[in-house]
XYZ file of C-alpha atoms in Angstrom:
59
model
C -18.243 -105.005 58.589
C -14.556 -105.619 59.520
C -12.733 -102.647 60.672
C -15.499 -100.497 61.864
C -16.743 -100.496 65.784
C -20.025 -101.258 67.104
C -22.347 -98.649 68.983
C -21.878 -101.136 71.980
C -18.222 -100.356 71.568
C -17.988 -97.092 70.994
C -20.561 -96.199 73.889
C -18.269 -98.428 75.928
C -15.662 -96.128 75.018
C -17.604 -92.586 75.825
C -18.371 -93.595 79.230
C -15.058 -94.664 80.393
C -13.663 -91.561 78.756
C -16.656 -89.185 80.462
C -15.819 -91.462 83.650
C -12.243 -89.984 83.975
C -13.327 -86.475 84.586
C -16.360 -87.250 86.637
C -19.326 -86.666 83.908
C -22.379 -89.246 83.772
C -22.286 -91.851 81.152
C -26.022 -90.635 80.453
C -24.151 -87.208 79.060
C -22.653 -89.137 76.015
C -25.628 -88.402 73.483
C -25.982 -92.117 72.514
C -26.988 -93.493 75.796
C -28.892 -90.561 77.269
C -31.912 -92.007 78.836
C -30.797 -93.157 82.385
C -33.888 -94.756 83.219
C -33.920 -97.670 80.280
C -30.497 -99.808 79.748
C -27.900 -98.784 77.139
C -28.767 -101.820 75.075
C -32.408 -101.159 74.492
C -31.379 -97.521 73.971
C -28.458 -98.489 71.429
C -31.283 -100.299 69.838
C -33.863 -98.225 69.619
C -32.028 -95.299 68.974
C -28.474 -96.175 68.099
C -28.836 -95.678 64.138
C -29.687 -92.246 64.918
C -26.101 -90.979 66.029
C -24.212 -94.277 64.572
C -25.473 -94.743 61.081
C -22.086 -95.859 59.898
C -21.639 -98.244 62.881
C -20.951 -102.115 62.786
C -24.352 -103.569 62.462
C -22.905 -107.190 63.617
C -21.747 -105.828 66.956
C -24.486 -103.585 67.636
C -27.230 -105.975 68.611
């Protein structure tokens, strides 16, 4: 849907913001399982914490 961001995106956003003051992208509460990548996680999990998210972008 136009307008509205993408788990990818806004997981994209959480980790460069947790970046600049030093916390683990695996902190942000979408992407919280260090040992599978962020895409099968945003997948698997993703409607979970972003129900309202841009389904186009988030796969």
């Amino acid at each position: 849907m136009a307008g509205l961001l993408g788990r990818k995106q806004i997981a994209k956003y959480h980790h460069m913001a947790f970046a600049e003051f030093g916390i683990s992208p695996d902190s942000y509460g979408g992407t919280w399982f260090g040992a599978i990548p962020d895409s099968w996680e945003l997948e698997m999990y993703g409607k979970l914490y972003c129900h309202d998210c841009d389904p186009v972008d988030s796969k």
